[in-house]
Amino acid sequence: MLNNTKFIGNKCCLNMKRQGEHPKPNDQVNQQSTAAGNPVVNGFDYSPVATIGISLAGTVTYINSAAASEFHLEPASAAGLSLFDLFRDTSPDRAVEGSIRQGLPVKDREFTFTDHSEQKWVLISSSAIPENSGDTKTYVFIRDVTRYKKRENLFAYLNQAATSLAKTRDTATALQQIAEFIVPMFANWFTVDIIRDNKLELILLKHEDPAKIEWAYQYRKNYPTDLNGNTGAAVVLKTGKPGFVPVVTEQMFDFIVVDPIQREEVKKIGMHSVIVAPMWTDDKITGLVNFISSRPDKHFDQEDLEFALNFANIISMALENTRLNEEAANEIALRKQSEQRFRFLLDAIPHKMWTSGPDGRATYYNQQWHDYTGVEGFENLREKIWGFIHPDDLAEAAGRWPEAIAGGKDMHLEHRLQRFDGEYRWHLSRFTAFKDDRGQPALWVGTSTDIHDQKIYEIELAAANEEITATNEELTSANEELEAANEEQVATNEQLILAQETLQRIIQDLEIGRKRFQTVLNSIPQIAWASSAGGEVEYYNQRWYEYTGLTFEETKNWGWKQVIHSDDLALCMENLDAIIQSAGPGEFEIRERGVDGIYRWHLVRISPLFNAAGRLEQWIGTATDIDELKKIEQQKDDFISIASHELKTPLTSLKTSIQLLYRMKDAPIADRFPKLIEQANRSTYKMSNLVEDLLNVNRIKEKHLPLQKQWFVFSELVNACCNHIAVSGRHEIDVLGDKILQVYADERTIDQVIVNLVNNAVKYAPASKKIYIIIENNGDHAKLSVKDSGPGIAPEQLPFVFDRYYQGGKQDYRNPGLGLGLYISSEIIKRHGGKIGVESEPGKGSTFWFTLPYSP
């Protein structure tokens, strides 16, 4: 944990147990078995494998020396005890225990054993062996696999951590998740340091107690790590090998920490075991990870060391991944700001501008084109653009444009363009090539300037001149003066054209930025807009029109208020006014109506755009759809509330029963003890079922729900799993249909589905005294239906009944549950390749059904 705490080497003292010789049995229970003269039993006395003999009732009758030594069992004390009180069966419904009690052979099945508060995992095999007396006794053979089980669990946890950390995109979140994976599950103290400027920089320090964390930071400040030393972190950095001290002793502190004051501070850590693991990136150590156990009963071993080294590699990769993601996010933000400025400038230009690729195909039109033609959408305008050229001017334009593209030369021409109201107006269009380093056109930039008034004036003037010339040749001198005036006008026009060319070059530069800006805003999934400094909307991206179904004219300036939910409008205006007054960025949440009339939650973010002089010119806003996130948050809150109540009720009952049993432990009341134990057992069973449902959801999510398919008779499974309903006498189960039909499926999980459907019928239709179960053969699949005559399900609830955590109607805890049963059932059926559904009508009951394919 604390890198300046110095330890030398990685020596560890191990207490080795000899397993060669075992004393002969001398206790009463073993003498009985030995006295029988069974040579097999006599052989077990000298076997290095832990062996225990049990009666048909499961009580211990024999313990060999290996079992007594390995599990600290005294044969005399263990006589008469149940084997299964010592070793706990981990299989579902304790099925393996049942097999052993019946004398059936089992091989390598998992059990647990608790020795001095330490839980061990063992593999048990059993065999029934005849005695000389004619009886048959069962012997179990036990192997301790705790070390392998621990390794398996640690690497499963390591895979979980790697999967979770691979999804993080920022350093802060990654460090938080890293700390949660280690403390307190693996270590009590946990630190991560990175190397920066040849020094260790602490980026994470974690402990359960915040007060200790503050002390640890002060300790690191007072005693910085010496990377030039020959102990601790310095050795790990120099050699690249981990520091591993399984057992930390007082002598180590006295020998290594010379400063008595520092020595006393170090002892406050409560250090009992230490691992210092290096972090590597590209064959270079980039930091250190410290794991410290402060528990006297917790000492790291080789499995823990291997886990720590692998976890250090995961941390290194996670930090490198978040660093790259953060750099990319910063780069994107800078580019977005540049695009905003380009778009603002290009939209402000009063000329129609466009760009084309090297092949002459248009790639962008500015807003002036859309306003002039009345055509919305880039693709739509590109398809129709040539149709806006006057028929008399189309041939010249269509001929000269390909010539310019082929030759890579600039061009200009005058032609008429049709406006949205049908009027044709004269324009001066110019096309300029932006060329790459090889002199080849990489981009074409075009502008069209409205010169209609000037062109009409020229035409009318020419017509007047011709009329004067034809009707009155005597006015020749006057005409000459007029021609001089025309020449002067032409010169003026040339000056105007020169000025326009200069402006076009400026416009072309702005057009590139505008194109980038428009492309970015129209490509993002959020709604985006631009407003004036006072807040009036001047531009929307395409997503706004798609979502609202409204036009720009309907929603410009403050027209957007019509799509805001009435309950949110006042708060929206208040937040917007505060942001405008602050001249800084801000955000808030509102509901906005879509084209379908449905309001959805959006996160609104607004940022100011300043010009080079620092004056606020425009506001840029976005609205991100967070409706699904809102629903998920509400669903999560509802689930936590329900789960808390569901677990609290049996836990309270269990606590009450145990308290009463504790008070009567010295003076037990015989008739109350069984009732309290039964009540405690019911509460424990209920909590176990709730936890099992949650574990099943996790197994389904991780795809760890195995299926063991076999052929079985459908009706026999139905009768077996619904027996508890029939026994209660409150409901009658009527099985109809094909009662000899066989299916190929996992009997255990299908049993769970049927029980869930029947229990739901009992729970939600208590007045339905008769429940029908129909079995059908539908050719390529079997179908089972559970039908009740209860209140039924509302139509608006039907699409959600198989969703995870869904509870139909308002939860009042009269029908308890986590809303997981139908979800788990649907996932089980899907894993079988079948289908599941429900048919219901309010007041006419419900029918839940599922199908299973016949093919194995």
XYZ file of C-alpha atoms in Angstrom, residues 28-649:
622
model
C -14.149 -46.425 20.268
C -15.963 -45.806 17.020
C -13.061 -47.046 14.875
C -12.472 -50.034 17.106
C -15.990 -51.219 16.327
C -15.304 -51.217 12.582
C -11.865 -52.764 13.012
C -13.188 -55.421 15.328
C -15.460 -56.610 12.581
C -12.341 -57.821 10.835
C -13.106 -56.119 7.548
C -9.816 -56.072 5.573
C -11.034 -53.148 3.433
C -11.601 -51.021 6.536
C -8.237 -52.040 7.948
C -6.703 -50.831 4.680
C -8.340 -47.410 5.096
C -6.501 -46.974 8.412
C -3.229 -46.576 6.548
C -4.559 -44.730 3.484
C -3.283 -41.164 2.913
C -6.761 -40.298 1.587
C -9.185 -38.906 4.191
C -11.868 -41.580 4.635
C -15.054 -41.550 6.773
C -17.566 -44.410 7.171
C -21.268 -43.653 7.736
C -24.404 -45.608 8.524
C -27.542 -45.630 6.353
C -28.792 -42.755 8.531
C -25.723 -40.727 7.577
C -24.059 -40.796 11.043
C -20.295 -41.226 11.409
C -19.144 -44.746 12.319
C -15.511 -44.619 11.221
C -12.781 -41.983 10.703
C -9.309 -42.887 9.455
C -6.153 -41.108 10.625
C -5.849 -38.996 7.453
C -9.359 -37.561 7.924
C -8.811 -36.934 11.651
C -5.521 -35.134 10.971
C -6.550 -33.113 7.903
C -9.915 -31.928 9.239
C -9.059 -31.861 12.986
C -11.745 -34.426 13.855
C -11.633 -36.446 17.063
C -13.165 -39.902 16.334
C -14.723 -40.152 19.786
C -16.330 -36.721 19.529
C -17.508 -37.259 15.951
C -19.198 -40.591 16.705
C -22.925 -40.351 16.120
C -22.702 -36.973 14.344
C -24.234 -36.564 10.905
C -21.610 -36.445 8.162
C -23.671 -33.751 6.473
C -23.514 -31.494 9.523
C -19.727 -31.508 9.045
C -19.608 -31.403 5.253
C -22.243 -29.299 3.456
C -23.605 -30.346 0.038
C -23.442 -27.479 -2.537
C -25.551 -29.164 -5.220
C -29.123 -27.942 -5.947
C -31.628 -29.355 -3.409
C -28.652 -31.224 -1.800
C -29.122 -33.967 -4.390
C -25.629 -35.483 -3.851
C -26.310 -35.873 -0.121
C -29.459 -37.786 -1.029
C -27.526 -40.135 -3.309
C -24.945 -40.902 -0.583
C -27.683 -41.582 1.972
C -29.198 -44.109 -0.443
C -25.888 -45.892 -0.778
C -25.454 -44.807 -4.387
C -21.873 -44.208 -5.585
C -20.839 -40.608 -6.297
C -17.563 -39.264 -7.657
C -15.827 -35.924 -7.074
C -18.808 -33.824 -5.975
C -18.341 -30.442 -4.252
C -18.917 -29.986 -0.503
C -17.796 -27.313 1.970
C -16.171 -27.766 5.369
C -15.636 -25.111 8.051
C -12.479 -25.458 10.156
C -11.861 -22.814 12.859
C -13.959 -20.232 10.959
C -12.066 -20.994 7.732
C -14.179 -22.441 4.934
C -12.636 -25.191 2.823
C -13.798 -26.741 -0.441
C -13.558 -30.514 -0.797
C -14.401 -33.157 -3.412
C -16.241 -36.191 -2.030
C -16.559 -39.643 -3.604
C -18.483 -42.493 -1.992
C -18.774 -46.259 -2.246
C -20.934 -48.858 -0.479
C -18.759 -51.752 0.856
C -20.148 -55.010 2.377
C -19.140 -55.773 5.986
C -18.309 -59.272 7.322
C -21.481 -59.063 9.363
C -23.522 -59.000 6.161
C -24.360 -55.300 6.427
C -23.361 -52.746 3.802
C -21.818 -49.456 4.887
C -20.974 -46.362 2.874
C -17.463 -44.877 2.897
C -16.709 -41.381 1.663
C -13.306 -40.324 0.363
C -12.441 -36.650 0.757
C -9.922 -34.443 -1.085
C -9.193 -30.814 -0.075
C -9.429 -28.605 -3.236
C -9.615 -25.247 -1.445
C -6.501 -23.947 -3.211
C -7.842 -24.779 -6.677
C -11.291 -23.382 -5.819
C -9.699 -20.172 -4.621
C -7.670 -19.903 -7.848
C -10.812 -20.494 -9.887
C -12.733 -17.807 -7.963
C -9.891 -15.290 -8.186
C -9.562 -15.670 -11.940
C -13.332 -15.462 -12.405
C -13.230 -12.229 -10.415
C -10.262 -11.084 -12.527
C -12.234 -11.688 -15.745
C -15.166 -9.740 -14.310
C -12.870 -6.820 -13.465
C -11.241 -6.872 -16.916
C -14.637 -6.875 -18.645
C -15.914 -3.989 -16.533
C -12.770 -1.857 -16.864
C -12.619 -2.364 -20.637
C -15.858 -0.367 -20.883
C -14.637 2.703 -18.964
C -13.824 5.818 -20.958
C -12.386 8.200 -18.341
C -9.650 7.850 -15.725
C -11.766 8.882 -12.733
C -14.362 6.166 -13.392
C -11.677 3.558 -14.061
C -9.902 4.316 -10.758
C -13.182 4.166 -8.846
C -14.057 0.767 -10.315
C -10.529 -0.543 -9.698
C -10.777 0.413 -6.017
C -14.205 -1.206 -5.641
C -12.917 -4.494 -7.078
C -10.047 -4.728 -4.548
C -11.219 -3.162 -1.259
C -12.267 -4.920 0.902
C -12.733 -8.165 -1.101
C -9.030 -8.794 -1.716
C -7.049 -6.305 0.394
C -7.644 -3.785 3.190
C -5.193 -1.198 1.821
C -4.791 -0.541 -1.885
C -2.740 2.079 -3.747
C -1.812 2.822 -7.367
C 1.208 4.992 -8.247
C 2.395 6.045 -11.690
C 5.911 7.098 -12.622
C 6.124 10.702 -13.753
C 9.368 12.691 -14.037
C 11.263 9.826 -12.287
C 8.986 10.138 -9.266
C 6.070 8.120 -7.939
C 2.776 9.990 -8.210
C -0.059 8.584 -6.092
C -3.294 8.472 -8.124
C -5.374 6.089 -5.978
C -5.429 5.253 -2.270
C -8.305 3.163 -0.917
C -9.377 1.935 2.523
C -12.740 1.295 4.133
C -12.160 3.992 6.779
C -11.997 7.599 5.372
C -10.086 8.758 8.440
C -7.322 6.265 7.698
C -7.179 7.447 4.097
C -6.491 11.008 5.260
C -3.770 9.706 7.590
C -2.214 7.664 4.746
C -2.011 10.715 2.451
C -0.224 12.627 5.192
C 2.139 9.715 5.744
C 3.095 9.638 2.044
C 3.690 13.391 2.166
C 5.925 13.147 5.266
C 7.885 10.111 4.036
C 8.306 10.222 0.228
C 9.594 7.103 -1.518
C 13.333 6.942 -2.267
C 13.577 5.368 -5.726
C 17.353 5.179 -5.449
C 17.237 2.909 -2.404
C 17.739 -0.843 -2.185
C 14.458 -1.859 -0.544
C 10.710 -1.812 -1.183
C 9.411 0.001 -4.254
C 12.924 0.874 -5.460
C 13.837 -2.831 -5.765
C 10.632 -3.619 -7.670
C 11.313 -0.775 -10.124
C 14.926 -1.804 -10.649
C 14.361 -5.551 -11.045
C 10.847 -5.611 -12.506
C 10.001 -8.410 -10.045
C 7.086 -8.127 -7.578
C 7.625 -7.564 -3.873
C 5.907 -10.345 -1.898
C 5.922 -10.688 1.902
C 3.370 -13.338 2.941
C 3.863 -12.737 6.677
C 5.069 -9.376 8.045
C 6.763 -9.625 11.455
C 7.747 -7.078 14.105
C 11.393 -7.954 13.463
C 11.028 -6.796 9.858
C 9.859 -3.365 11.021
C 12.721 -3.075 13.527
C 15.317 -4.128 10.950
C 14.142 -2.165 7.886
C 12.628 1.086 9.249
C 15.469 2.882 10.989
C 13.631 6.061 12.039
C 11.742 5.215 15.284
C 9.049 7.826 14.595
C 8.431 6.484 11.095
C 8.454 2.941 12.496
C 5.592 3.783 14.847
C 3.676 5.402 11.984
C 4.161 2.347 9.762
C 2.796 0.052 12.456
C -0.486 1.988 12.375
C -1.162 0.413 8.987
C -1.715 -2.931 10.701
C 0.334 -4.674 8.040
C 0.150 -8.503 8.031
C 0.816 -9.380 4.382
C 2.067 -7.319 1.399
C 2.232 -7.555 -2.407
C 3.886 -4.825 -4.529
C 3.168 -5.454 -8.233
C 4.706 -3.491 -11.133
C 2.542 -2.087 -13.961
C 3.947 -2.552 -17.489
C 3.251 -0.662 -20.719
C 5.236 -1.537 -23.864
C 7.932 -3.448 -21.889
C 8.379 -0.497 -19.546
C 7.360 -0.180 -15.897
C 4.908 2.701 -15.650
C 3.814 2.382 -12.029
C 3.296 0.269 -8.926
C 0.235 -1.352 -7.334
C 0.245 -2.142 -3.590
C -1.998 -4.710 -1.878
C -1.913 -4.898 1.957
C -3.842 -7.200 4.285
C -4.501 -5.749 7.757
C -6.256 -8.872 9.006
C -4.246 -11.253 11.227
C -6.063 -14.224 9.637
C -5.525 -13.062 6.043
C -2.115 -13.760 4.476
C -1.481 -13.662 0.754
C -0.317 -16.844 -0.977
C 0.955 -17.745 -4.456
C -2.580 -17.671 -5.905
C -3.052 -14.165 -4.487
C 0.307 -13.091 -5.936
C -0.649 -14.368 -9.398
C -3.999 -12.555 -9.115
C -2.264 -9.328 -8.046
C 0.175 -9.410 -10.991
C -2.639 -10.001 -13.471
C -4.740 -7.260 -11.888
C -1.800 -4.846 -12.152
C -1.644 -5.580 -15.904
C -5.396 -4.908 -16.179
C -4.973 -1.587 -14.335
C -2.161 -0.587 -16.704
C -4.270 -1.383 -19.787
C -7.333 0.374 -18.324
C -5.385 3.557 -17.546
C -3.797 3.559 -21.011
C -7.222 3.026 -22.593
C -8.817 5.917 -20.652
C -5.867 8.169 -21.481
C -6.320 7.561 -25.212
C -10.093 8.047 -24.936
C -9.708 11.342 -23.071
C -7.212 12.644 -25.629
C -9.613 11.696 -28.431
C -12.511 13.415 -26.647
C -10.479 16.629 -26.281
C -9.562 16.536 -29.975
C -13.220 16.056 -30.943
C -14.267 18.976 -28.719
C -11.719 21.281 -30.380
C -12.856 20.238 -33.837
C -16.484 20.761 -32.889
C -15.749 24.309 -31.713
C -14.014 25.039 -35.034
C -16.969 23.638 -36.985
C -19.353 25.866 -35.017
C -17.396 28.955 -35.985
C -17.207 27.909 -39.660
C -20.937 27.287 -39.836
C -21.752 30.604 -38.194
C -19.660 32.491 -40.742
C -20.977 30.614 -43.778
C -24.611 30.950 -42.791
C -24.105 34.695 -42.287
C -22.991 35.240 -45.922
C -25.873 36.536 -48.125
C -24.724 34.566 -51.204
C -25.700 31.105 -52.346
C -22.642 28.881 -51.870
C -21.923 25.204 -52.527
C -19.073 22.738 -52.785
C -18.465 19.770 -55.073
C -16.019 16.891 -55.094
C -13.328 16.486 -57.765
C -15.937 14.752 -59.969
C -18.252 17.782 -59.860
C -20.921 16.108 -57.713
C -22.251 18.531 -55.075
C -21.292 17.848 -51.460
C -22.851 20.844 -49.664
C -25.322 23.756 -50.111
C -25.522 26.642 -47.649
C -28.773 27.802 -46.076
C -29.244 30.554 -48.700
C -29.870 27.831 -51.323
C -32.576 26.194 -49.224
C -34.219 29.549 -48.456
C -34.168 30.600 -52.133
C -35.472 27.322 -53.605
C -37.752 26.335 -50.722
C -36.299 22.802 -50.820
C -35.382 21.185 -47.475
C -32.655 18.582 -47.172
C -29.306 18.369 -48.931
C -30.021 15.192 -50.954
C -33.389 16.517 -52.063
C -31.861 19.795 -53.280
C -28.972 18.027 -55.064
C -31.447 15.952 -57.065
C -33.465 19.030 -58.107
C -30.748 21.711 -58.502
C -30.464 21.589 -62.309
C -34.232 21.974 -62.583
C -34.033 25.502 -61.147
C -31.972 26.805 -64.137
C -34.037 28.588 -66.800
C -34.603 26.313 -69.838
C -32.992 28.912 -72.138
C -29.815 28.967 -69.967
C -29.605 25.252 -69.193
C -27.710 24.161 -72.306
C -24.805 26.571 -71.725
C -24.537 25.697 -68.053
C -24.721 21.948 -68.725
C -21.997 22.225 -71.376
C -19.513 24.502 -69.642
C -19.607 22.844 -66.228
C -18.255 19.440 -67.446
C -15.584 21.272 -69.479
C -14.406 23.107 -66.367
C -14.333 19.856 -64.377
C -12.357 18.049 -67.078
C -9.845 20.867 -67.503
C -9.593 21.854 -63.861
C -10.166 25.514 -64.815
C -12.222 28.196 -63.095
C -15.306 29.528 -64.878
C -18.180 31.974 -64.479
C -21.454 32.579 -66.306
C -24.700 34.495 -66.007
C -27.985 32.580 -65.914
C -31.444 32.668 -64.420
C -32.481 30.643 -61.344
C -36.081 29.974 -60.344
C -37.108 31.140 -56.855
C -39.507 29.180 -54.586
C -42.410 31.408 -55.725
C -41.754 30.607 -59.407
C -39.944 33.855 -60.344
C -36.685 33.572 -62.335
C -33.906 35.934 -61.281
C -30.520 36.556 -62.925
C -27.408 35.305 -61.096
C -23.658 35.508 -61.620
C -22.200 32.056 -60.806
C -18.491 31.419 -60.302
C -16.724 28.045 -59.885
C -13.210 27.861 -58.443
C -11.037 24.759 -57.963
C -9.188 24.176 -54.702
C -6.122 22.161 -55.784
C -3.919 19.741 -53.853
C -0.095 19.599 -53.729
C -0.031 17.897 -57.163
C -2.081 20.642 -58.762
C -5.163 18.435 -59.102
C -8.633 19.718 -58.098
C -9.526 18.391 -54.654
C -12.611 20.535 -54.124
C -14.803 22.846 -56.194
C -16.292 25.922 -54.496
C -19.111 27.833 -56.148
C -21.085 31.023 -55.485
C -24.190 32.437 -57.122
C -24.808 36.166 -56.620
C -28.176 37.751 -57.389
C -27.590 40.407 -60.123
C -31.189 40.505 -61.305
C -31.805 44.246 -60.805
C -28.527 45.163 -62.538
C -29.213 42.727 -65.413
C -32.747 44.048 -65.986
C -31.390 47.558 -65.997
C -28.845 46.612 -68.679
C -31.474 44.885 -70.800
C -33.905 47.769 -70.550
C -31.136 50.244 -71.339
C -30.074 48.305 -74.437
C -33.698 48.114 -75.617
C -34.098 51.861 -75.172
C -30.909 52.512 -77.148
C -32.076 50.362 -80.037
C -35.461 52.078 -80.121
C -33.891 55.527 -80.136
C -31.463 54.525 -82.918
C -34.250 53.082 -85.107
C -36.688 55.976 -84.724
C -34.399 58.962 -84.754
C -31.072 58.787 -86.537
C -30.783 62.535 -85.938
C -29.992 61.852 -82.326
C -26.691 60.205 -83.235
C -24.659 62.631 -81.227
C -26.913 62.046 -78.264
C -26.583 58.324 -78.734
C -22.803 58.660 -78.811
C -22.968 60.440 -75.467
C -25.245 57.736 -74.226
C -22.796 55.071 -75.457
C -20.050 56.867 -73.600
C -22.231 56.715 -70.534
C -22.760 53.021 -71.186
C -19.029 52.504 -71.424
C -18.630 54.273 -68.123
C -21.332 51.997 -66.714
C -19.463 48.977 -68.047
C -16.311 50.188 -66.316
C -18.309 50.581 -63.138
C -19.664 47.073 -63.614
C -16.146 45.728 -64.066
C -15.121 47.406 -60.819
C -18.157 45.815 -59.166
C -17.230 42.429 -60.585
C -13.677 42.846 -59.274
C -15.048 43.688 -55.854
C -17.346 40.690 -56.052
C -14.436 38.421 -56.973
C -12.593 39.573 -53.864
C -15.715 38.892 -51.819
C -16.105 35.472 -53.428
C -12.624 34.467 -52.347
C -13.522 35.393 -48.789
C -16.795 33.517 -49.147
C -14.986 30.450 -50.482
C -12.727 30.363 -47.416
C -15.744 30.630 -45.156
C -17.603 28.007 -47.162
C -15.109 25.299 -46.244
C -15.649 25.959 -42.537
C -19.405 26.184 -43.015
C -19.445 22.828 -44.798
C -17.563 21.145 -41.969
C -19.794 22.749 -39.360
C -23.008 21.757 -41.134
C -21.807 18.190 -41.734
C -20.989 17.700 -38.041
C -24.319 19.080 -36.736
C -26.412 17.153 -39.246
C -24.543 13.915 -38.486
C -24.972 13.952 -34.707
C -27.997 12.091 -33.263
C -28.935 15.025 -31.016
C -31.205 17.943 -31.851
C -29.043 21.043 -32.398
C -29.751 24.721 -33.044
C -28.163 28.163 -33.149
C -29.664 31.247 -31.490
C -28.936 34.962 -31.522
C -27.255 36.609 -28.566
C -30.731 37.355 -27.211
C -31.879 33.730 -27.499
C -33.999 33.811 -30.692
C -33.463 30.582 -32.699
C -31.999 31.185 -36.166
C -31.103 27.653 -37.248
C -32.010 24.000 -36.545
C -30.249 20.868 -37.684
C -32.116 18.162 -39.603
C -32.775 16.106 -36.479
C -35.116 18.873 -35.155
C -37.382 18.679 -38.195
C -37.396 14.862 -38.126
C -38.306 14.768 -34.435
C -40.943 17.552 -34.284
C -42.376 17.328 -37.820
C -42.487 21.150 -37.843
C -40.969 23.642 -40.300
C -38.461 26.374 -39.603
C -41.131 29.060 -40.004
C -43.286 27.374 -37.366
C -40.508 27.146 -34.767
C -38.062 30.003 -35.480
C -37.309 32.662 -32.842
C -39.387 31.488 -29.845
C -41.766 29.210 -31.793
C -40.047 26.144 -30.320
C -41.954 26.625 -27.046
C -44.974 24.838 -28.538
C -43.184 21.433 -28.305
C -42.231 21.818 -24.609
C -44.402 20.041 -22.051
C -46.664 22.535 -20.247
C -45.370 21.367 -16.847
C -41.747 22.056 -17.903
C -42.117 25.338 -19.841
C -41.850 27.738 -16.887
C -38.745 26.007 -15.520
C -37.283 25.833 -19.030
C -37.650 29.587 -19.548
C -36.230 30.270 -16.085
C -33.131 28.137 -16.776
C -32.711 29.612 -20.270
C -32.896 33.171 -18.928
C -30.330 32.358 -16.218
C -27.916 30.890 -18.805
C -28.278 33.916 -21.122
C -27.721 36.294 -18.217
C -24.607 34.390 -17.114
C -23.116 34.389 -20.664
C -21.768 30.931 -19.860
C -22.707 27.311 -20.632
C -25.559 25.546 -18.859
C -27.863 22.547 -18.984
C -31.293 21.364 -17.804
C -33.841 18.580 -18.467
C -37.262 18.991 -20.149
C -39.860 16.935 -22.020
C -40.309 17.633 -25.740
C -43.173 16.476 -27.969
C -42.273 14.403 -31.022
C -44.031 14.107 -34.366
C -45.967 11.139 -32.900
C -47.400 13.350 -30.134
C -45.371 11.617 -27.403
C -43.300 13.670 -24.957
C -39.783 12.358 -24.298
C -37.202 13.572 -21.770
C -34.243 15.510 -23.221
C -31.039 16.880 -21.685
C -30.584 20.409 -23.017
C -27.049 21.868 -23.151
C -26.391 25.458 -24.269
C -22.979 27.062 -24.905
C -22.044 30.609 -25.960
C -20.036 31.437 -29.114
C -17.794 34.509 -28.945
C -16.114 36.383 -31.807
C -12.447 37.322 -31.962
C -13.159 40.506 -29.984
C -14.694 38.487 -27.153
C -18.259 39.631 -27.867
C -21.102 37.115 -27.550
C -22.484 36.536 -31.048
C -24.464 33.340 -30.869
C -25.670 30.460 -28.690
C -25.240 26.831 -29.751
C -27.603 24.305 -28.172
C -28.202 20.568 -28.224
C -30.999 18.351 -26.887
C -30.100 14.715 -26.160
C -32.884 12.119 -25.815
C -32.558 10.670 -22.264
C -36.093 9.246 -22.059
C -34.923 5.620 -21.906
C -32.336 6.548 -19.260
C -35.088 8.215 -17.189
C -37.220 5.087 -17.464
C -34.286 2.863 -16.505
C -33.527 5.037 -13.463
C -37.187 4.852 -12.378
C -37.235 1.099 -12.982
C -34.038 0.696 -10.960
C -35.461 2.757 -8.060
C -38.682 0.703 -8.093
C -36.700 -2.549 -8.117
C -34.467 -1.479 -5.207
C -37.549 -0.508 -3.195
C -39.258 -3.832 -3.907
C -36.118 -5.920 -3.347
C -35.395 -4.104 -0.062
C -38.924 -4.797 1.193
C -38.914 -8.410 -0.018
C -35.606 -9.173 1.722
C -36.417 -7.135 4.843
C -39.636 -9.046 5.633
